[in-house]
Amino acid sequence: RARRAWCWLAAVFAQIFMSLVAASVVSAAAVGVVLYAYRQRVAALKPDGRPTVLITGTTGWLGALLAKRLVARGSVRVLGLARRKSGISGVVDIQADLTTGAGLGTLSHVGKIDACVHLGGVAGWCSLDEGLETN
């Protein structure tokens, strides 16, 4: 269902861009760049038959270590969720801030997740209530 929504959205955007190109508002090169970026994003998230593991906190020490080990084994597809890109080869990075409700919405397009390892968090001094709410 989510994939159909993405395909529908891509078709709508393509029609809008083509209308803008026809009206000489946007150049054809800009349309090509947007469509290329969309195809790259979809290709990176396309399932390949392997189980999908989502790891939060892949920019931290433990999250990065686990992601590298799983990628090295090659038996699972690894999605890394963090506020910034991890840069780990073989990990599909998803940038999101889970301390906001909008951050959870970024997971709607990734499809089925077979396992989740939650290693993300916010470090620092805070009250127990703040720590429990955030982490």
PDB file of C-alpha atoms in Angstrom:
ATOM      1  CA  ARG A   1       0.000   0.000   0.000  1.00  0.00           C
ATOM      2  CA  ALA A   2       2.830   2.408   0.874  1.00  0.00           C
ATOM      3  CA  ARG A   3       4.611   1.564  -2.387  1.00  0.00           C
ATOM      4  CA  ARG A   4       1.471   2.324  -4.393  1.00  0.00           C
ATOM      5  CA  ALA A   5       1.216   5.658  -2.615  1.00  0.00           C
ATOM      6  CA  TRP A   6       4.839   6.454  -3.522  1.00  0.00           C
ATOM      7  CA  CYS A   7       4.234   5.505  -7.166  1.00  0.00           C
ATOM      8  CA  TRP A   8       1.095   7.649  -7.284  1.00  0.00           C
ATOM      9  CA  LEU A   9       2.958  10.559  -5.700  1.00  0.00           C
ATOM     10  CA  ALA A  10       5.802  10.190  -8.209  1.00  0.00           C
ATOM     11  CA  ALA A  11       3.318  10.239 -11.092  1.00  0.00           C
ATOM     12  CA  VAL A  12       1.680  13.396  -9.734  1.00  0.00           C
ATOM     13  CA  PHE A  13       5.048  15.109  -9.314  1.00  0.00           C
ATOM     14  CA  ALA A  14       6.070  14.066 -12.826  1.00  0.00           C
ATOM     15  CA  GLN A  15       2.907  15.610 -14.269  1.00  0.00           C
ATOM     16  CA  ILE A  16       3.443  18.821 -12.303  1.00  0.00           C
ATOM     17  CA  PHE A  17       7.078  19.080 -13.429  1.00  0.00           C
ATOM     18  CA  MET A  18       6.192  18.400 -17.057  1.00  0.00           C
ATOM     19  CA  SER A  19       3.539  21.132 -16.914  1.00  0.00           C
ATOM     20  CA  LEU A  20       6.104  23.533 -15.471  1.00  0.00           C
ATOM     21  CA  VAL A  21       8.624  22.598 -18.180  1.00  0.00           C
ATOM     22  CA  ALA A  22       5.993  23.141 -20.877  1.00  0.00           C
ATOM     23  CA  ALA A  23       5.279  26.575 -19.403  1.00  0.00           C
ATOM     24  CA  SER A  24       9.058  27.310 -19.315  1.00  0.00           C
ATOM     25  CA  VAL A  25       8.951  27.757 -15.537  1.00  0.00           C
ATOM     26  CA  VAL A  26      11.376  24.922 -14.774  1.00  0.00           C
ATOM     27  CA  SER A  27      14.122  23.558 -17.005  1.00  0.00           C
ATOM     28  CA  ALA A  28      14.111  19.972 -18.229  1.00  0.00           C
ATOM     29  CA  ALA A  29      17.457  19.479 -16.450  1.00  0.00           C
ATOM     30  CA  ALA A  30      15.816  20.235 -13.097  1.00  0.00           C
ATOM     31  CA  VAL A  31      13.129  17.641 -13.794  1.00  0.00           C
ATOM     32  CA  GLY A  32      15.796  15.084 -14.665  1.00  0.00           C
ATOM     33  CA  VAL A  33      17.673  15.737 -11.427  1.00  0.00           C
ATOM     34  CA  VAL A  34      14.512  15.328  -9.325  1.00  0.00           C
ATOM     35  CA  LEU A  35      13.474  12.105 -11.080  1.00  0.00           C
ATOM     36  CA  TYR A  36      17.019  10.690 -10.805  1.00  0.00           C
ATOM     37  CA  ALA A  37      17.077  11.423  -7.058  1.00  0.00           C
ATOM     38  CA  TYR A  38      13.672   9.768  -6.637  1.00  0.00           C
ATOM     39  CA  ARG A  39      14.776   6.634  -8.532  1.00  0.00           C
ATOM     40  CA  GLN A  40      17.950   6.403  -6.432  1.00  0.00           C
ATOM     41  CA  ARG A  41      15.942   6.650  -3.216  1.00  0.00           C
ATOM     42  CA  VAL A  42      13.452   3.972  -4.298  1.00  0.00           C
ATOM     43  CA  ALA A  43      16.244   1.672  -5.523  1.00  0.00           C
ATOM     44  CA  ALA A  44      18.057   1.984  -2.195  1.00  0.00           C
ATOM     45  CA  LEU A  45      14.915   0.988  -0.300  1.00  0.00           C
ATOM     46  CA  LYS A  46      13.813  -1.808  -2.635  1.00  0.00           C
ATOM     47  CA  PRO A  47      13.624  -5.147  -0.826  1.00  0.00           C
ATOM     48  CA  ASP A  48      15.843  -7.914  -2.177  1.00  0.00           C
ATOM     49  CA  GLY A  49      14.406 -10.910  -0.368  1.00  0.00           C
ATOM     50  CA  ARG A  50      16.614 -10.598   2.705  1.00  0.00           C
ATOM     51  CA  PRO A  51      15.137  -9.750   6.118  1.00  0.00           C
ATOM     52  CA  THR A  52      15.260  -6.050   6.970  1.00  0.00           C
ATOM     53  CA  VAL A  53      16.798  -4.874  10.242  1.00  0.00           C
ATOM     54  CA  LEU A  54      16.257  -1.310  11.426  1.00  0.00           C
ATOM     55  CA  ILE A  55      18.934   0.021  13.761  1.00  0.00           C
ATOM     56  CA  THR A  56      18.382   3.339  15.497  1.00  0.00           C
ATOM     57  CA  GLY A  57      21.458   5.275  16.562  1.00  0.00           C
ATOM     58  CA  THR A  58      23.831   4.172  13.785  1.00  0.00           C
ATOM     59  CA  THR A  59      25.959   7.284  14.311  1.00  0.00           C
ATOM     60  CA  GLY A  60      26.775   6.160  17.843  1.00  0.00           C
ATOM     61  CA  TRP A  61      29.505   3.701  18.779  1.00  0.00           C
ATOM     62  CA  LEU A  62      27.353   0.644  19.447  1.00  0.00           C
ATOM     63  CA  GLY A  63      24.857   1.260  16.639  1.00  0.00           C
ATOM     64  CA  ALA A  64      27.669   1.718  14.101  1.00  0.00           C
ATOM     65  CA  LEU A  65      29.451  -1.421  15.289  1.00  0.00           C
ATOM     66  CA  LEU A  66      26.312  -3.544  14.994  1.00  0.00           C
ATOM     67  CA  ALA A  67      25.461  -2.107  11.566  1.00  0.00           C
ATOM     68  CA  LYS A  68      28.971  -2.851  10.237  1.00  0.00           C
ATOM     69  CA  ARG A  69      28.835  -6.423  11.553  1.00  0.00           C
ATOM     70  CA  LEU A  70      25.434  -7.108  10.016  1.00  0.00           C
ATOM     71  CA  VAL A  71      26.495  -5.631   6.663  1.00  0.00           C
ATOM     72  CA  ALA A  72      29.653  -7.771   6.726  1.00  0.00           C
ATOM     73  CA  ARG A  73      27.557 -10.915   7.241  1.00  0.00           C
ATOM     74  CA  GLY A  74      25.420  -9.976   4.243  1.00  0.00           C
ATOM     75  CA  SER A  75      22.406 -11.977   5.342  1.00  0.00           C
ATOM     76  CA  VAL A  76      20.195  -8.982   6.173  1.00  0.00           C
ATOM     77  CA  ARG A  77      19.340  -5.595   4.724  1.00  0.00           C
ATOM     78  CA  VAL A  78      20.322  -2.870   7.212  1.00  0.00           C
ATOM     79  CA  LEU A  79      18.450   0.405   7.606  1.00  0.00           C
ATOM     80  CA  GLY A  80      20.201   2.945   9.811  1.00  0.00           C
ATOM     81  CA  LEU A  81      18.062   5.561  11.514  1.00  0.00           C
ATOM     82  CA  ALA A  82      19.779   8.584  13.055  1.00  0.00           C
ATOM     83  CA  ARG A  83      19.648  12.372  13.074  1.00  0.00           C
ATOM     84  CA  ARG A  84      22.601  12.492  10.676  1.00  0.00           C
ATOM     85  CA  LYS A  85      23.942  10.064   8.053  1.00  0.00           C
ATOM     86  CA  SER A  86      26.207   7.308   9.320  1.00  0.00           C
ATOM     87  CA  GLY A  87      28.286   6.982   6.152  1.00  0.00           C
ATOM     88  CA  ILE A  88      28.579   3.221   6.701  1.00  0.00           C
ATOM     89  CA  SER A  89      28.916   1.372   3.402  1.00  0.00           C
ATOM     90  CA  GLY A  90      26.002  -0.994   2.824  1.00  0.00           C
ATOM     91  CA  VAL A  91      23.645   0.748   5.259  1.00  0.00           C
ATOM     92  CA  VAL A  92      20.593   2.572   3.911  1.00  0.00           C
ATOM     93  CA  ASP A  93      20.636   5.793   5.944  1.00  0.00           C
ATOM     94  CA  ILE A  94      17.338   7.311   7.037  1.00  0.00           C
ATOM     95  CA  GLN A  95      17.720  10.726   8.619  1.00  0.00           C
ATOM     96  CA  ALA A  96      15.108  11.467  11.265  1.00  0.00           C
ATOM     97  CA  ASP A  97      14.805  12.893  14.743  1.00  0.00           C
ATOM     98  CA  LEU A  98      12.727  10.478  16.802  1.00  0.00           C
ATOM     99  CA  THR A  99      12.265  13.028  19.573  1.00  0.00           C
ATOM    100  CA  THR A 100       9.581  14.595  17.365  1.00  0.00           C
ATOM    101  CA  GLY A 101       6.412  12.955  16.133  1.00  0.00           C
ATOM    102  CA  ALA A 102       7.248  13.943  12.561  1.00  0.00           C
ATOM    103  CA  GLY A 103      10.438  11.880  12.749  1.00  0.00           C
ATOM    104  CA  LEU A 104       8.442   8.664  13.015  1.00  0.00           C
ATOM    105  CA  GLY A 105       6.678   9.495   9.749  1.00  0.00           C
ATOM    106  CA  THR A 106       9.928   8.962   7.845  1.00  0.00           C
ATOM    107  CA  LEU A 107       9.568   5.213   8.380  1.00  0.00           C
ATOM    108  CA  SER A 108       6.317   4.985   6.420  1.00  0.00           C
ATOM    109  CA  HIS A 109       8.082   4.346   3.085  1.00  0.00           C
ATOM    110  CA  VAL A 110      10.578   1.646   4.091  1.00  0.00           C
ATOM    111  CA  GLY A 111       8.200  -1.284   3.868  1.00  0.00           C
ATOM    112  CA  LYS A 112       8.323  -4.328   6.100  1.00  0.00           C
ATOM    113  CA  ILE A 113      10.787  -4.253   8.988  1.00  0.00           C
ATOM    114  CA  ASP A 114      11.614  -7.711  10.339  1.00  0.00           C
ATOM    115  CA  ALA A 115      13.632  -6.622  13.375  1.00  0.00           C
ATOM    116  CA  CYS A 116      14.378  -3.378  15.175  1.00  0.00           C
ATOM    117  CA  VAL A 117      17.346  -2.724  17.439  1.00  0.00           C
ATOM    118  CA  HIS A 118      16.846   0.534  19.331  1.00  0.00           C
ATOM    119  CA  LEU A 119      20.252   1.973  20.213  1.00  0.00           C
ATOM    120  CA  GLY A 120      19.478   5.649  19.636  1.00  0.00           C
ATOM    121  CA  GLY A 121      19.051   8.080  22.454  1.00  0.00           C
ATOM    122  CA  VAL A 122      19.862  11.496  23.763  1.00  0.00           C
ATOM    123  CA  ALA A 123      22.764  11.709  26.180  1.00  0.00           C
ATOM    124  CA  GLY A 124      23.182  14.440  28.718  1.00  0.00           C
ATOM    125  CA  TRP A 125      21.909  15.638  32.054  1.00  0.00           C
ATOM    126  CA  CYS A 126      18.149  15.789  32.472  1.00  0.00           C
ATOM    127  CA  SER A 127      15.437  14.745  34.883  1.00  0.00           C
ATOM    128  CA  LEU A 128      14.313  11.127  34.939  1.00  0.00           C
ATOM    129  CA  ASP A 129      10.966  12.096  33.394  1.00  0.00           C
ATOM    130  CA  GLU A 130      12.679  13.949  30.513  1.00  0.00           C
ATOM    131  CA  GLY A 131      15.008  11.020  29.892  1.00  0.00           C
ATOM    132  CA  LEU A 132      12.168   8.502  29.811  1.00  0.00           C
ATOM    133  CA  GLU A 133      10.078  10.692  27.507  1.00  0.00           C
ATOM    134  CA  THR A 134      12.913  11.268  25.033  1.00  0.00           C
ATOM    135  CA  ASN A 135      14.542   7.848  25.083  1.00  0.00           C
TER     136      ASN A 135
END
